[in-house]
Structures are given as structure tokens and as C-alpha cells.
Coordinates of C-alpha atoms and ligand atoms in Angstrom, one line a residue:
M1 CA 0.2 -0.2 -0.1
D2 CA 1.1 3.9 -0.7
I3 CA 2.0 5.1 2.3
K4 CA 2.4 9.1 2.0
I5 CA 4.7 10.8 5.1
Y6 CA 3.6 14.4 5.8
H7 CA 6.3 16.5 7.8
Y8 CA 5.5 19.2 10.4
D9 CA 6.6 19.9 13.5
V10 CA 3.9 19.3 16.1
V11 CA 0.7 16.9 15.2
I12 CA -2.1 17.6 16.3
V13 CA -4.9 15.0 17.1
G14 CA -8.5 16.3 18.0
A15 CA -10.2 19.4 16.7
G16 CA -12.1 19.9 20.7
L17 CA -11.5 23.2 22.5
A18 CA -8.2 21.7 24.2
G19 CA -6.7 20.7 20.6
L20 CA -7.9 24.0 18.9
A21 CA -6.2 26.4 21.1
A22 CA -2.7 24.2 21.5
A23 CA -2.7 24.6 17.9
R24 CA -3.0 28.4 17.7
E25 CA -0.6 28.8 20.5
T26 CA 1.5 26.3 18.4
T27 CA 0.4 28.1 15.2
A28 CA 1.3 32.0 16.9
A29 CA 4.9 30.3 17.2
G30 CA 5.2 30.2 14.1
K31 CA 5.4 26.8 14.8
K32 CA 4.3 24.3 11.5
T33 CA 1.0 22.8 13.3
A34 CA -1.8 19.4 11.9
V35 CA -4.9 19.5 13.2
I36 CA -6.2 15.8 12.5
T37 CA -9.3 15.2 13.7
K38 CA -12.0 12.4 12.6
L39 CA -15.0 15.4 12.4
H40 CA -15.4 18.5 11.6
P41 CA -14.0 20.3 13.9
L42 CA -17.3 21.8 14.7
R43 CA -18.5 19.3 15.5
S44 CA -15.8 18.2 18.1
H45 CA -18.8 17.4 21.4
S46 CA -16.3 20.7 23.1
G47 CA -19.5 22.2 21.2
A48 CA -22.2 20.5 22.9
A49 CA -21.2 21.9 26.0
Q50 CA -24.4 23.7 27.2
G51 CA -24.1 24.8 31.1
G52 CA -21.1 27.3 31.4
I53 CA -16.8 27.6 31.6
N54 CA -16.3 28.1 35.8
A55 CA -14.0 31.4 36.8
A56 CA -13.9 32.6 40.2
L57 CA -15.5 36.5 38.9
G58 CA -18.0 36.6 41.4
K59 CA -17.9 39.9 43.9
D60 CA -17.4 37.2 47.1
D61 CA -15.5 34.8 45.4
S62 CA -12.2 33.7 45.0
I63 CA -9.7 31.8 43.3
E64 CA -9.0 29.5 46.6
L65 CA -12.4 28.7 47.0
H66 CA -13.2 27.5 43.2
E67 CA -9.5 25.5 44.5
F68 CA -11.7 24.3 47.4
D69 CA -14.6 23.1 46.4
T70 CA -12.7 21.6 42.9
V71 CA -10.7 19.3 46.0
K72 CA -13.0 18.7 47.8
G73 CA -15.2 18.5 44.2
S74 CA -13.0 15.8 43.9
D75 CA -13.4 13.6 46.8
Y76 CA -9.5 14.4 48.0
L77 CA -8.1 12.4 44.8
A78 CA -7.2 15.5 42.4
D79 CA -3.7 16.4 43.0
Q80 CA -3.3 19.9 44.2
D81 CA -1.1 21.3 42.3
C82 CA -2.8 20.9 39.0
V83 CA -6.3 22.4 40.3
E84 CA -4.0 25.5 41.2
L85 CA -3.0 25.9 37.9
L86 CA -6.8 25.2 37.2
C87 CA -8.6 28.1 39.2
S88 CA -5.9 30.7 39.4
K89 CA -5.6 31.3 35.2
A90 CA -9.5 30.6 35.5
P91 CA -9.9 34.0 35.2
E92 CA -7.6 35.3 32.9
T93 CA -8.6 32.2 30.8
I94 CA -11.8 33.7 30.4
R95 CA -11.0 37.1 29.8
W96 CA -8.5 35.9 26.5
I97 CA -11.4 34.1 25.0
E98 CA -14.0 37.1 25.3
K99 CA -10.9 39.4 23.8
M100 CA -10.9 36.7 20.8
G101 CA -14.0 37.4 20.6
A102 CA -16.5 34.9 22.8
V103 CA -19.8 37.0 23.2
F104 CA -20.6 35.5 27.0
S105 CA -24.2 36.4 28.6
R106 CA -24.2 39.8 31.0
D107 CA -26.0 40.8 33.9
D108 CA -28.2 43.8 34.5
K109 CA -25.0 46.3 34.9
G110 CA -23.1 44.7 31.9
N111 CA -20.3 42.5 33.9
I112 CA -20.3 39.1 31.5
A113 CA -23.3 36.8 34.0
I114 CA -22.6 34.3 36.6
R115 CA -24.7 30.9 37.6
P116 CA -25.0 28.8 40.4
F117 CA -23.0 25.4 39.7
G118 CA -24.0 22.6 41.9
G119 CA -20.7 21.4 44.4
Q120 CA -20.1 25.3 44.1
S121 CA -19.8 27.9 47.9
K122 CA -20.4 30.8 44.9
P123 CA -22.3 31.6 41.3
R124 CA -19.2 31.1 39.2
A125 CA -20.1 29.2 35.4
C126 CA -19.9 32.6 33.4
Y127 CA -22.0 31.2 29.6
A128 CA -23.5 32.1 26.5
K129 CA -26.4 31.3 27.5
D130 CA -27.3 27.3 26.6
R131 CA -24.9 27.4 23.8
T132 CA -21.6 28.1 26.1
G133 CA -19.2 25.2 24.3
L134 CA -20.4 26.0 20.6
T135 CA -19.6 29.7 21.9
L136 CA -16.2 28.9 22.8
L137 CA -15.1 26.4 20.1
Q138 CA -16.1 28.6 17.2
T139 CA -14.4 31.7 18.3
I140 CA -11.3 29.1 18.9
Y141 CA -11.8 27.4 15.9
E142 CA -11.7 31.1 14.1
Q143 CA -8.4 31.9 16.2
A144 CA -6.5 28.9 15.0
F145 CA -7.4 29.2 11.5
R146 CA -7.2 33.0 11.6
E147 CA -3.1 31.6 12.4
G148 CA -2.9 29.0 9.5
V149 CA -3.2 26.2 11.7
K150 CA -3.6 23.6 8.6
V151 CA -6.2 21.2 9.6
Y152 CA -6.9 17.5 8.6
D153 CA -10.6 16.8 8.5
E154 CA -12.8 13.5 8.3
W155 CA -9.4 12.2 8.9
Y156 CA -8.8 9.2 11.8
T157 CA -5.8 8.0 13.4
A158 CA -5.2 5.5 14.1
D159 CA -1.3 4.5 16.5
I160 CA 1.4 6.6 17.2
I161 CA 4.7 6.0 15.9
Y162 CA 6.3 4.5 19.3
E163 CA 9.9 3.6 19.8
D164 CA 12.0 4.5 22.8
N165 CA 9.8 6.4 25.0
K166 CA 9.8 8.6 21.9
V167 CA 6.6 9.2 19.8
S168 CA 7.2 10.7 16.2
G169 CA 3.6 11.0 14.8
V170 CA 0.6 8.9 14.4
A171 CA -0.5 7.0 11.4
A172 CA -3.8 8.3 9.7
F173 CA -6.3 7.4 6.8
D174 CA -8.5 9.9 5.4
I175 CA -12.2 8.8 6.1
R176 CA -13.2 10.1 2.4
S177 CA -11.0 8.3 0.1
G178 CA -8.8 5.7 2.7
E179 CA -6.2 8.0 1.9
M180 CA -3.4 6.1 4.0
A181 CA -0.6 9.1 5.7
I182 CA 2.3 9.1 8.5
F183 CA 2.5 12.2 10.1
N184 CA 6.4 13.1 11.2
A185 CA 6.5 15.9 13.9
K186 CA 8.7 16.8 17.3
A187 CA 5.8 17.1 18.7
V188 CA 2.8 14.7 19.0
M189 CA -0.1 15.9 21.4
F190 CA -4.3 13.9 21.7
A191 CA -6.9 15.9 22.4
T192 CA -9.6 12.7 21.9
G193 CA -11.8 13.8 24.5
G194 CA -14.3 11.6 26.2
Y195 CA -14.9 7.9 26.4
G196 CA -18.5 8.1 27.4
R197 CA -19.8 5.4 24.7
A198 CA -19.4 2.9 26.4
Y199 CA -22.2 3.1 28.3
K200 CA -26.2 2.5 27.1
I201 CA -27.4 5.4 28.9
N202 CA -25.1 8.3 27.6
S203 CA -25.2 11.7 27.2
N204 CA -22.0 11.7 25.1
A205 CA -21.0 12.0 20.9
H206 CA -21.0 9.4 18.8
A207 CA -17.0 10.5 18.3
N208 CA -17.0 9.9 22.1
T209 CA -15.1 5.8 21.5
G210 CA -12.5 6.3 23.5
D211 CA -9.5 6.0 20.8
A212 CA -6.5 7.6 22.0
L213 CA -6.8 5.8 25.4
S214 CA -6.8 1.8 23.9
I215 CA -3.9 3.2 21.3
V216 CA -1.9 4.6 24.4
A217 CA -2.9 1.7 25.7
R218 CA -1.5 -0.9 23.6
H219 CA 2.4 0.3 23.4
G220 CA 2.2 -0.7 26.8
L221 CA 1.5 2.8 28.3
P222 CA -0.2 3.7 31.5
L223 CA -4.3 4.8 31.8
E224 CA -5.4 6.9 34.9
D225 CA -8.4 6.3 37.0
M226 CA -10.4 5.0 34.3
E227 CA -12.8 3.7 36.7
F228 CA -14.1 7.0 37.5
V229 CA -16.8 7.6 35.2
Q230 CA -19.1 10.5 35.8
F231 CA -22.9 10.3 36.1
H232 CA -24.7 13.5 35.2
P233 CA -27.6 13.5 36.9
S234 CA -30.2 14.7 34.4
G235 CA -29.9 12.6 31.1
L236 CA -33.3 12.8 29.5
G237 CA -35.3 9.9 30.8
G238 CA -35.0 6.5 27.9
S239 CA -32.4 8.6 25.9
G240 CA -29.6 10.2 28.9
I241 CA -29.7 13.1 26.3
L242 CA -28.5 15.9 27.8
I243 CA -30.1 18.2 30.8
S244 CA -27.4 20.5 31.9
E245 CA -27.0 21.3 36.1
A246 CA -28.0 24.8 34.9
A247 CA -31.6 24.0 35.0
R248 CA -30.8 23.0 38.5
G249 CA -28.3 26.0 38.9
E250 CA -32.0 27.8 37.8
G251 CA -33.7 26.7 40.3
G252 CA -35.5 23.3 39.1
K253 CA -37.0 20.6 42.1
L254 CA -36.0 17.3 41.6
L255 CA -39.9 15.2 42.7
N256 CA -39.6 11.1 43.0
S257 CA -43.2 10.0 42.2
K258 CA -44.9 10.9 45.6
G259 CA -44.6 14.1 45.3
E260 CA -41.5 15.0 47.8
R261 CA -38.6 16.8 46.9
F262 CA -36.1 14.2 47.5
M263 CA -33.0 15.5 47.6
E264 CA -33.9 17.0 51.6
K265 CA -33.5 13.4 52.6
Y266 CA -29.6 12.8 50.6
A267 CA -28.2 16.6 50.7
P268 CA -30.2 18.6 53.3
N269 CA -27.2 21.8 52.5
A270 CA -26.6 21.8 49.8
L271 CA -30.3 20.4 47.6
E272 CA -30.2 20.0 44.5
L273 CA -27.0 21.5 44.4
A274 CA -25.1 19.3 45.3
S275 CA -22.3 16.9 43.5
R276 CA -22.7 15.3 41.0
D277 CA -22.3 11.9 42.3
V278 CA -24.5 13.1 45.2
V279 CA -27.0 13.6 43.0
S280 CA -27.2 11.3 40.3
R281 CA -26.7 8.3 43.3
A282 CA -30.2 9.7 45.3
I283 CA -31.5 9.9 42.0
M284 CA -30.9 5.5 41.3
Q285 CA -32.0 4.5 44.8
E286 CA -35.1 6.7 44.6
I287 CA -35.6 4.4 41.1
K288 CA -34.6 1.8 43.0
E289 CA -36.5 2.0 45.9
G290 CA -39.2 2.5 43.9
R291 CA -40.1 5.6 43.4
G292 CA -39.8 6.7 40.6
V293 CA -41.3 8.0 37.7
G294 CA -42.8 7.5 33.9
P295 CA -43.6 4.5 32.2
D296 CA -40.8 1.5 33.3
K297 CA -40.6 3.9 36.4
D298 CA -37.1 4.5 36.1
A299 CA -36.8 8.4 35.8
V300 CA -37.6 11.4 38.2
Y301 CA -38.8 14.6 37.3
I302 CA -37.4 18.2 37.3
D303 CA -39.6 20.8 38.1
L304 CA -39.0 24.6 36.9
T305 CA -42.4 25.6 36.1
H306 CA -42.7 27.7 38.9
L307 CA -39.4 29.7 37.4
P308 CA -40.4 32.9 35.5
K309 CA -41.1 32.0 31.7
E310 CA -38.5 34.3 31.0
T311 CA -35.2 32.7 33.0
I312 CA -36.4 29.9 30.9
L313 CA -36.8 31.3 27.4
T314 CA -33.1 33.2 27.8
K315 CA -32.0 31.1 30.2
L316 CA -32.2 28.0 28.6
P317 CA -33.9 27.7 25.5
E318 CA -31.6 25.0 23.9
L319 CA -32.9 22.4 27.6
R320 CA -36.7 23.6 26.7
D321 CA -36.1 22.6 22.4
L322 CA -34.0 19.1 23.9
A323 CA -37.3 18.1 25.9
I324 CA -40.2 18.8 23.7
A325 CA -37.9 16.9 21.0
F326 CA -37.2 14.3 22.1
L327 CA -40.2 13.5 25.3
G328 CA -43.1 16.3 23.6
Q329 CA -43.1 17.6 27.3
D330 CA -42.9 21.5 28.1
M331 CA -41.0 22.5 30.7
L332 CA -42.7 25.8 30.7
H333 CA -46.2 23.4 31.6
E334 CA -44.4 20.5 33.2
P335 CA -41.5 19.0 35.0
I336 CA -40.2 16.6 33.0
M337 CA -38.4 12.8 32.9
I338 CA -34.6 12.6 34.0
A339 CA -32.1 10.1 35.0
A340 CA -28.7 9.6 35.6
T341 CA -26.5 10.1 32.1
A342 CA -22.6 8.9 31.8
H343 CA -21.2 12.2 30.8
Y344 CA -17.6 12.2 31.3
S345 CA -13.8 10.5 31.8
M346 CA -12.4 11.9 34.8
G347 CA -9.9 9.0 34.0
G348 CA -7.6 9.1 31.0
I349 CA -4.1 9.3 29.8
P350 CA -1.4 10.3 32.6
V351 CA 0.0 13.6 32.2
D352 CA 2.4 15.7 33.8
I353 CA 1.4 19.8 34.9
N354 CA 2.8 20.2 31.8
C355 CA 0.8 17.9 29.9
H356 CA 3.7 15.5 28.9
V357 CA 2.8 12.0 28.7
K358 CA 3.5 9.7 32.1
S359 CA 5.1 6.4 30.3
T360 CA 4.8 5.6 35.0
P361 CA 4.1 7.5 38.5
T362 CA 7.3 9.2 37.5
Q363 CA 8.6 9.2 34.1
I364 CA 7.2 11.3 30.5
V365 CA 7.5 10.3 27.1
E366 CA 10.1 12.1 25.0
G367 CA 7.7 14.2 23.1
F368 CA 4.7 13.6 23.3
Y369 CA 1.4 15.6 24.8
A370 CA -2.3 15.2 26.5
A371 CA -5.2 18.2 27.4
G372 CA -8.4 18.0 27.4
E373 CA -10.7 15.1 29.0
C374 CA -8.5 12.2 26.6
S375 CA -6.3 13.7 30.2
C376 CA -6.0 12.7 33.1
V377 CA -3.9 15.7 35.6
S378 CA -5.9 15.4 37.1
V379 CA -7.6 17.7 38.6
H380 CA -11.1 16.5 38.3
G381 CA -9.8 13.3 41.2
A382 CA -12.6 11.3 41.8
N383 CA -16.0 13.4 40.5
R384 CA -16.0 16.1 38.2
L385 CA -17.4 19.9 39.4
G386 CA -19.7 20.8 36.3
A387 CA -18.3 23.6 34.4
N388 CA -14.5 22.9 35.5
S389 CA -14.6 20.5 32.6
V390 CA -14.6 24.0 29.2
L391 CA -12.4 25.1 31.0
E392 CA -10.0 23.0 31.9
A393 CA -10.1 21.7 27.7
L394 CA -9.4 25.5 26.8
L395 CA -6.6 26.1 29.7
F396 CA -4.6 22.7 30.1
G397 CA -5.4 22.7 25.3
R398 CA -3.2 26.3 25.8
H399 CA -1.3 25.2 27.8
A400 CA -0.1 22.0 26.4
G401 CA 0.5 24.6 22.9
E402 CA 3.4 27.2 25.3
N403 CA 4.7 24.2 26.2
I404 CA 5.2 22.3 23.5
V405 CA 6.6 25.5 22.2
K406 CA 9.0 26.1 25.2
D407 CA 10.2 22.0 24.5
L408 CA 10.6 22.8 20.2
D409 CA 13.5 23.7 20.9
N410 CA 15.3 20.3 22.6
L411 CA 13.0 17.4 20.5
V412 CA 15.1 15.5 17.6
C413 CA 12.8 14.6 14.9
R414 CA 13.0 10.8 14.2
E415 CA 12.7 9.8 10.4
V416 CA 10.1 7.2 10.4
S417 CA 9.6 5.4 7.2
E418 CA 6.5 3.2 5.6
D419 CA 7.3 0.3 8.3
D420 CA 5.6 2.9 11.0
A421 CA 2.3 2.3 9.5
T422 CA 2.8 -1.3 10.0
R423 CA 0.6 -1.9 12.9
M424 CA -2.6 0.8 11.4
I425 CA -2.1 -1.4 7.6
T426 CA -2.7 -4.7 9.4
E427 CA -6.0 -3.4 11.4
Y428 CA -7.6 -1.4 8.4
N429 CA -6.8 -4.7 7.0
W430 CA -8.0 -8.2 8.8
I431 CA -11.5 -5.9 9.9
K432 CA -11.9 -5.8 6.4
T433 CA -11.3 -8.6 4.8
N434 CA -12.5 -10.9 7.9
N435 CA -14.5 -13.4 7.4
G436 CA -16.6 -14.1 10.3
E437 CA -20.2 -13.7 11.1
E438 CA -20.8 -11.6 14.2
S439 CA -22.3 -8.0 13.7
V440 CA -20.2 -4.4 15.5
A441 CA -23.8 -3.1 16.3
V442 CA -24.3 -6.5 18.4
I443 CA -20.9 -6.9 19.9
R444 CA -21.6 -2.7 20.9
A445 CA -25.1 -2.8 22.1
E446 CA -24.1 -5.8 24.0
L447 CA -20.2 -4.1 25.7
Q448 CA -23.0 -0.5 26.2
E449 CA -26.4 -2.3 28.4
S450 CA -23.9 -4.9 30.3
M451 CA -21.8 -2.2 31.1
T452 CA -24.6 0.7 32.0
T453 CA -25.8 -2.2 34.7
N454 CA -22.5 -4.1 35.7
A455 CA -20.4 -1.2 35.7
G456 CA -22.7 2.2 36.2
V457 CA -23.7 4.1 39.1
F458 CA -23.5 1.0 42.1
R459 CA -21.0 -1.9 41.4
T460 CA -20.0 -4.3 43.5
A461 CA -17.3 -7.1 43.8
D462 CA -20.3 -9.2 41.9
S463 CA -20.6 -7.3 39.1
L464 CA -17.7 -6.1 37.9
K465 CA -16.7 -9.5 37.6
K466 CA -19.7 -10.6 35.0
Q467 CA -18.1 -7.7 33.3
Q468 CA -15.2 -9.2 33.3
K469 CA -16.4 -11.8 31.7
V470 CA -18.7 -10.2 29.3
L471 CA -16.0 -8.4 28.3
E472 CA -13.6 -11.6 27.6
K473 CA -16.6 -13.1 25.6
L474 CA -17.1 -10.2 23.8
S475 CA -13.3 -9.1 22.8
K476 CA -13.7 -13.1 21.5
R477 CA -16.7 -12.8 19.4
Y478 CA -14.8 -9.4 18.1
Q479 CA -12.5 -11.2 16.7
N480 CA -15.0 -13.7 14.4
I481 CA -17.2 -9.6 12.9
R482 CA -17.4 -9.0 9.2
I483 CA -18.4 -5.8 7.9
A484 CA -20.2 -5.4 4.7
D485 CA -18.9 -2.2 3.1
K486 CA -15.6 -3.6 1.3
S487 CA -14.9 -0.3 0.0
K488 CA -12.2 2.2 0.8
I489 CA -14.4 5.5 0.6
F490 CA -16.8 6.7 3.4
N491 CA -16.3 3.0 5.0
T492 CA -17.6 4.5 7.9
E493 CA -17.8 0.2 9.2
L494 CA -14.7 -0.1 9.6
Q495 CA -14.1 2.9 11.6
E496 CA -16.9 1.7 13.3
A497 CA -15.2 -1.8 13.8
I498 CA -12.1 -0.5 15.3
E499 CA -13.7 2.4 17.9
L500 CA -15.6 -1.6 19.0
G501 CA -12.5 -2.8 19.5
H502 CA -11.2 1.2 21.3
M503 CA -14.3 0.6 23.7
L504 CA -13.5 -2.4 24.1
D505 CA -10.4 -2.7 25.4
Y506 CA -10.7 0.6 27.3
S507 CA -14.2 -0.8 28.9
K508 CA -11.5 -3.4 30.4
F509 CA -9.7 -0.6 32.2
I510 CA -12.4 0.7 33.1
V511 CA -13.7 -2.6 35.2
E512 CA -10.4 -3.8 36.2
G513 CA -9.9 -0.1 38.3
A514 CA -13.5 -0.5 40.1
L515 CA -13.1 -4.6 40.9
A516 CA -9.6 -3.7 42.6
R517 CA -10.4 -0.1 43.8
N518 CA -12.7 -1.7 47.2
E519 CA -13.6 1.9 48.5
S520 CA -16.4 4.0 47.5
R521 CA -15.6 7.8 47.0
G522 CA -16.1 10.2 44.2
A523 CA -18.3 9.1 41.2
H524 CA -16.7 5.8 41.7
F525 CA -20.3 3.3 44.4
R526 CA -19.5 0.0 45.5
E527 CA -22.2 -1.1 47.1
D528 CA -20.0 -3.5 49.1
Y529 CA -17.7 -1.0 50.2
P530 CA -19.8 2.3 51.5
K531 CA -17.0 4.4 53.0
R532 CA -13.9 6.4 51.3
D533 CA -10.8 4.6 52.5
D534 CA -8.0 6.6 52.9
K535 CA -5.7 4.6 54.0
K536 CA -5.2 2.1 51.3
F537 CA -6.9 4.2 48.3
L538 CA -6.2 7.7 48.9
K539 CA -4.2 7.3 45.8
H540 CA -4.4 7.3 41.9
T541 CA -4.1 3.9 39.9
Y542 CA -2.6 3.5 36.7
A543 CA -3.6 0.4 34.8
Y544 CA -0.8 -1.7 32.1
M545 CA -2.2 -3.9 29.8
D546 CA -0.2 -6.9 27.8
K547 CA 0.1 -7.8 24.3
D548 CA -2.8 -11.4 26.0
G549 CA -5.2 -7.7 26.9
N550 CA -4.2 -8.6 30.6
I551 CA -4.2 -5.6 32.6
R552 CA -1.2 -5.0 35.7
Q553 CA -2.6 -2.1 38.1
E554 CA -0.3 0.2 40.3
Y555 CA -1.5 2.6 42.7
A556 CA 0.4 6.5 42.5
D557 CA 0.2 8.8 45.2
V558 CA -2.1 12.0 45.0
V559 CA -0.6 15.6 44.8
L560 CA -1.5 17.2 48.6
G561 CA -1.6 20.4 49.3
K562 CA -3.0 22.4 51.7
F563 CA -6.5 21.2 51.2
E564 CA -6.9 19.6 54.5
V565 CA -8.5 15.6 53.3
Q566 CA -12.0 15.9 55.7
E567 CA -15.1 14.7 54.4
R568 CA -17.8 15.3 52.5
T569 CA -20.6 16.6 53.3
Y570 CA -23.2 18.9 50.6
Ligands
FAD601 C1 -23.4 17.3 25.8 C2 -22.7 18.3 27.4 C3 -22.2 18.9 27.9 C4 -21.5 19.8 28.6 N1 -22.1 20.8 29.1 C5 -20.4 20.9 29.4 C6 -20.5 22.3 30.2 O1 -21.6 23.1 30.3 N2 -19.1 22.6 31.0 C7 -18.5 22.1 31.2 O2 -17.1 22.3 32.2 N3 -17.8 20.5 30.5 C8 -19.7 20.2 29.4 N4 -19.3 19.1 29.1 C9 -17.6 18.7 28.5 C10 -16.9 19.2 28.5 O3 -17.6 19.4 27.2 C11 -16.0 17.9 27.9 O4 -15.3 17.7 28.5 C12 -15.2 18.9 26.8 O5 -15.5 20.1 25.7 C13 -13.8 18.0 25.9 O6 -12.7 19.3 25.2 P1 -11.9 18.1 24.1 O7 -11.6 19.5 23.2 O8 -11.6 17.6 25.4 O9 -12.2 17.0 23.3 P2 -13.9 17.1 22.1 O10 -14.6 18.5 21.8 O11 -15.1 15.8 22.5 O12 -12.9 16.5 21.3 C14 -11.6 15.7 20.9 C15 -12.2 15.6 19.3 O13 -10.6 14.4 18.8 C16 -11.5 14.6 17.0 N5 -10.8 12.9 18.1 C17 -11.7 11.5 18.1 N6 -10.7 9.9 18.1 C18 -10.4 10.9 17.4 C19 -9.1 9.9 16.2 N7 -9.2 8.3 16.3 N8 -8.7 10.5 15.4 C20 -9.3 11.7 14.6 N9 -10.1 12.7 15.6 C21 -10.5 12.2 17.5 C22 -12.9 14.1 17.7 O14 -13.6 14.8 16.4 C23 -12.6 16.1 18.5 O15 -12.7 16.9 17.3 C24 -20.6 18.3 28.7 C25 -20.2 17.5 28.3 C26 -21.6 16.8 27.0 C27 -21.5 15.4 26.2

């Protein structure tokens, strides 16, 4: 097969907020940069962010309070040095993106408007109505474009070029034509977003299949804290499509089938604005105990009917439209049905505070960077606060770009050859020609259903062991798949088959991490170990996969700091 080789200083995979923020920096600094993305940049999941982006801008707010809320929200698993960077640079990040053209909603005095979000002691989510992500993404896309970044959109990255603890490029193919290429570069950055699609009920875009995580893991590099998957309290009943936390921020009340405002029982002070893990468990507990609503009694209500019509029409217009379109329920006049939905990936590719990918808790890989949801830096620990993730993607994306520029002179570019694409070509050809009888869609559906049941909001050793077996069986069946489309052009069936392979691999990390962690912390809740165990588990998980797909786990220390580890109540 003919392989083209492209040469760049910097190659960035992913065109969401993290990837484009980095690309803008490297391009503005005169570094020849390519962005590779399987979607058009503006279709990246960042564009779906509704509720807001945090920064301590309020009169009685402070950076320290933002830090404290973040560390507490993380159930003390976040690294406090990274949290400090996140929160201290948040106000400047807002000004930076605003100066570049992002239009934020305003308060009566003309200042950037802020609204309350769960787990935060002050209102601090800046927003653009309920289209915050799209506003930010459009701005950063325009700016990266203006600097002259080269975007390869609808290109699928299938592998990294990795040798002797150094990354020298990626192997990718053009989804439109099937053309294969190697992108050779001194610095490679992954910004490929989250992995929520492993779950049946989820709020994520179809593209959130965690490709980068499995690509990295297959080279024997570690993944960190994969067991921490955030379940958002308010996915639309049945589909899991997101109803932003802004709905609770603006005053939405949660009600069970008896009409009780049940959060009074679970978080008497913060009520609906407790952190996401707490509210999600409360909702699922009400459903479990038979107080659910809807035809299958598998949802609860969020009631916004007491809010002024104006508030909904001006601050939550998209949410109202979503509920009308998907449930036929108009939040102006009736409560709408919601339940917990897989939403965000706290775990990911381990990176140090300057976004260098790590090969062990103490060593880095040369020329390799990651930022945004695919990475684990870790600012969210065991549970992320609403509106901290768009902030992380933008801020650490930019920070990664700055660090790449700093490092670049000291990085050498290893020359690559066509042979470096062998793994990609083997995988591509195997999937195309394999003549089994299993269907990709069927295996994917079984994976998603079983992950939601066995490794969801509530977990036990039994449910997780069951899921280990399910994954083993599904991985075997995956070897026996067959796709009908044998063409090279827009072969989405082939792409979905590659993605399914990725989903199966990283799901193993979620399950193994969850099974080994005999405690409950943040989003990881073990019914058989309902308490947090700081003695044994105030640690990050580092997991490595061997060639046979077995996973070995180690633990690494959390970076503690000025905030002492305490019991967490809301
Ligand atoms: C519905 C929804 C609402 C949200 N609302 C908020 C909010 O209000 N506030 C908040 O802070 N957070 C929110 N989040 C979370 C937040 O939006 C994301 O965590 C963040 O935007 C992720 O940005 P990113 O740049 O890391 O990745 P993404 O924006 O997901 O971009 C990933 C990029 O990687 C590319 N890619 C992936 N795999 C490959 C591959 N194999 N080859 C080539 N390209 C690839 C994709 O094409 C895409 O361009 C929300 C998330 C969802 C799902």
C-alpha cells in the first residue's frame, strides 16, 4: 500500500477546545502545525457543552474557594498543584477567549453573567445562554484558522509512532478516500475527548469512543483512574441526552413519584446543587426503591414550572427544545423526566502538570502531550464539578501548546518510514477482510447494555466480575466480526469496527480499576464498600495492558496541598 509521509513540527489529534487551543498557540508561535480530526472541528463534542465555564469572577468569590470546591468535589483525589493552576488561571482564560471574540451572557450591570452550579459555594459558571461550548469552540476555531493552522478533517488517527519511549508521529487514514498517511513530527499531542460511549445511557457524541486511550494502552503505556466515570444526574428519560446542570442552577427541583423533593433527605444543605455523584446516586436510589416516574418507573422529575417564563426562554432555550423534541414535554408547563446518564471521563492518559504524557508515575514520554478530557492531569480526581471541564480543556490545551513551543528546540525528529504504519495497515486490512459472522452493532449494543448494568452508578464485586466475563466473551466474538462494506471510500462501517475494538479495550480498564478499588470515592460507588478508605486508596490508579490483553495495576500518590483531606458532605 502507498503511504504518504507528511512532515510537521507539531501534530495535534483532536479539534475540540483542547486541540484547537493548543494549535492556536503553536501556530501563532510560528510552528508548522497539523490538526487531525475524525469530525469537522465544529462537530467536536466541546460544541455540545451547554451550562458554562468556571472562573472566580463574582464579588465575594475567590480563587481559593474555587480551588477548595474543586478539591472537595474530587473527593480529595485531585492533584492540588494542578487544581491551583486551573483555578488561578481561570479568570485570565475567560478574558483571553473573550478578547478573541467569545460573546458571554451579561448581567444587569453589563458584567459577564455567572450562575450557580452543583458543588460550588458561589455562583461562578460564566455562560453564553445554554450554548457555551459552541460559542467557545467557534471562537477558538476562527482564531486557530486565522493563525493558519492546517486542519485534516475527517481523518482517522489509528496509531502513534512509538519507539524507545519517544513518539515521532501518528498513522492515520482519510475517511473520505481511504488514503493512508504518516504524520511525522517532533511533538504529538492527543486531545481526543472522552469515552462515555461505552455506556448505553450516555450524554456523549457518537464520536466519543476513547480511541486515543486504547491506542496508547496497546503500546504498554499506562492509563490513570479509569474507574472514575461521571454519571450526570439529568439525562433525558430513555435517551440520556443531556439536560444541563444549568437547569438545577436556575432553580430546578427534583421530585419523585410521590411528589417529594427527595434531595432534602440526601443533601439537606445543598439540595439539588450537591455535587453530581451525590445527586445521581440519590436519583438512582429513588428509582431502585420504587419511587420512579414514567412508563417504566425508571426516571424522576425535574420541575422548572415555578420559574418565570422569561428565565427559561432566555437562559435555557436549548434545554426546553431538547425536552420537547425527545420527550414531548414542555418545561414551561410540566415537569420533565430525567435519570442519571454516563457523561464524563475523569480518567485518561496520565500527564504531568505541563501536559507531558507519562510512561510511569515518575517518567515522561519524549515528544508526547495530551490535554482535555482524554487526559488525566488530574484536576477532577474522583468527581468533576460542573463547568470545570470546558475550563480544563481550554486552559490546559493552551498550556500544552505553550509547553510544546518551549520544548520544541530540544526535541529531535526521528525519521519515519512506511513500516511505521504496519500496525494500522494490519488492523485496517484484518477488519476489512475478516470473514466471521458477528456484527459490530450487536457486540457494541451488548457492551453498552452490560457496562450500564454492571459498571454503572452502583457497582459490587459480583457485578464487576460478571462484567469481566462479559468483556472476555465480547472480545473473543470481536475476533469473529464481519463487515459488509469492503470499499475504501467513506467506509464508516470499518471505522465503527475499529472504534468498537477501542471501546472493548478501555472498558477493561474501567472494570479492573473498579474491581480493585474496594472503597467508594466520588463517582465510583461500591455497594459492598460504601465508605471511602483513605488509608488504602487515597491513590491514583495506574493500569497497564500486556500483549494478551491482561491488565496490571499499580497505585501512585496523590499530590496533596493546602486543603486537608476531610469527610465530604453537602
Ligand atoms: C452534552 C455535554 C454537555 C457538556 N456541558 C459542559 C459544560 O457546560 N461545562 C463543562 O465544563 N463541561 C461540559 N461538558 C464536558 C466538556 O464539554 C468536555 O469535557 C470538553 O469539551 C472536552 O473537550 P476536548 O477538547 O477534550 O474534546 P472534544 O471536544 O470531545 O474533541 C475531541 C476531538 O478529538 C477528535 N478525535 C477523537 N478520536 C479521534 C481519532 N481517532 N482520530 C482523529 N480525531 C479524533 C474528534 O474529532 C474531536 O475533534 C459537556 C459534555 C457533554 C457531552
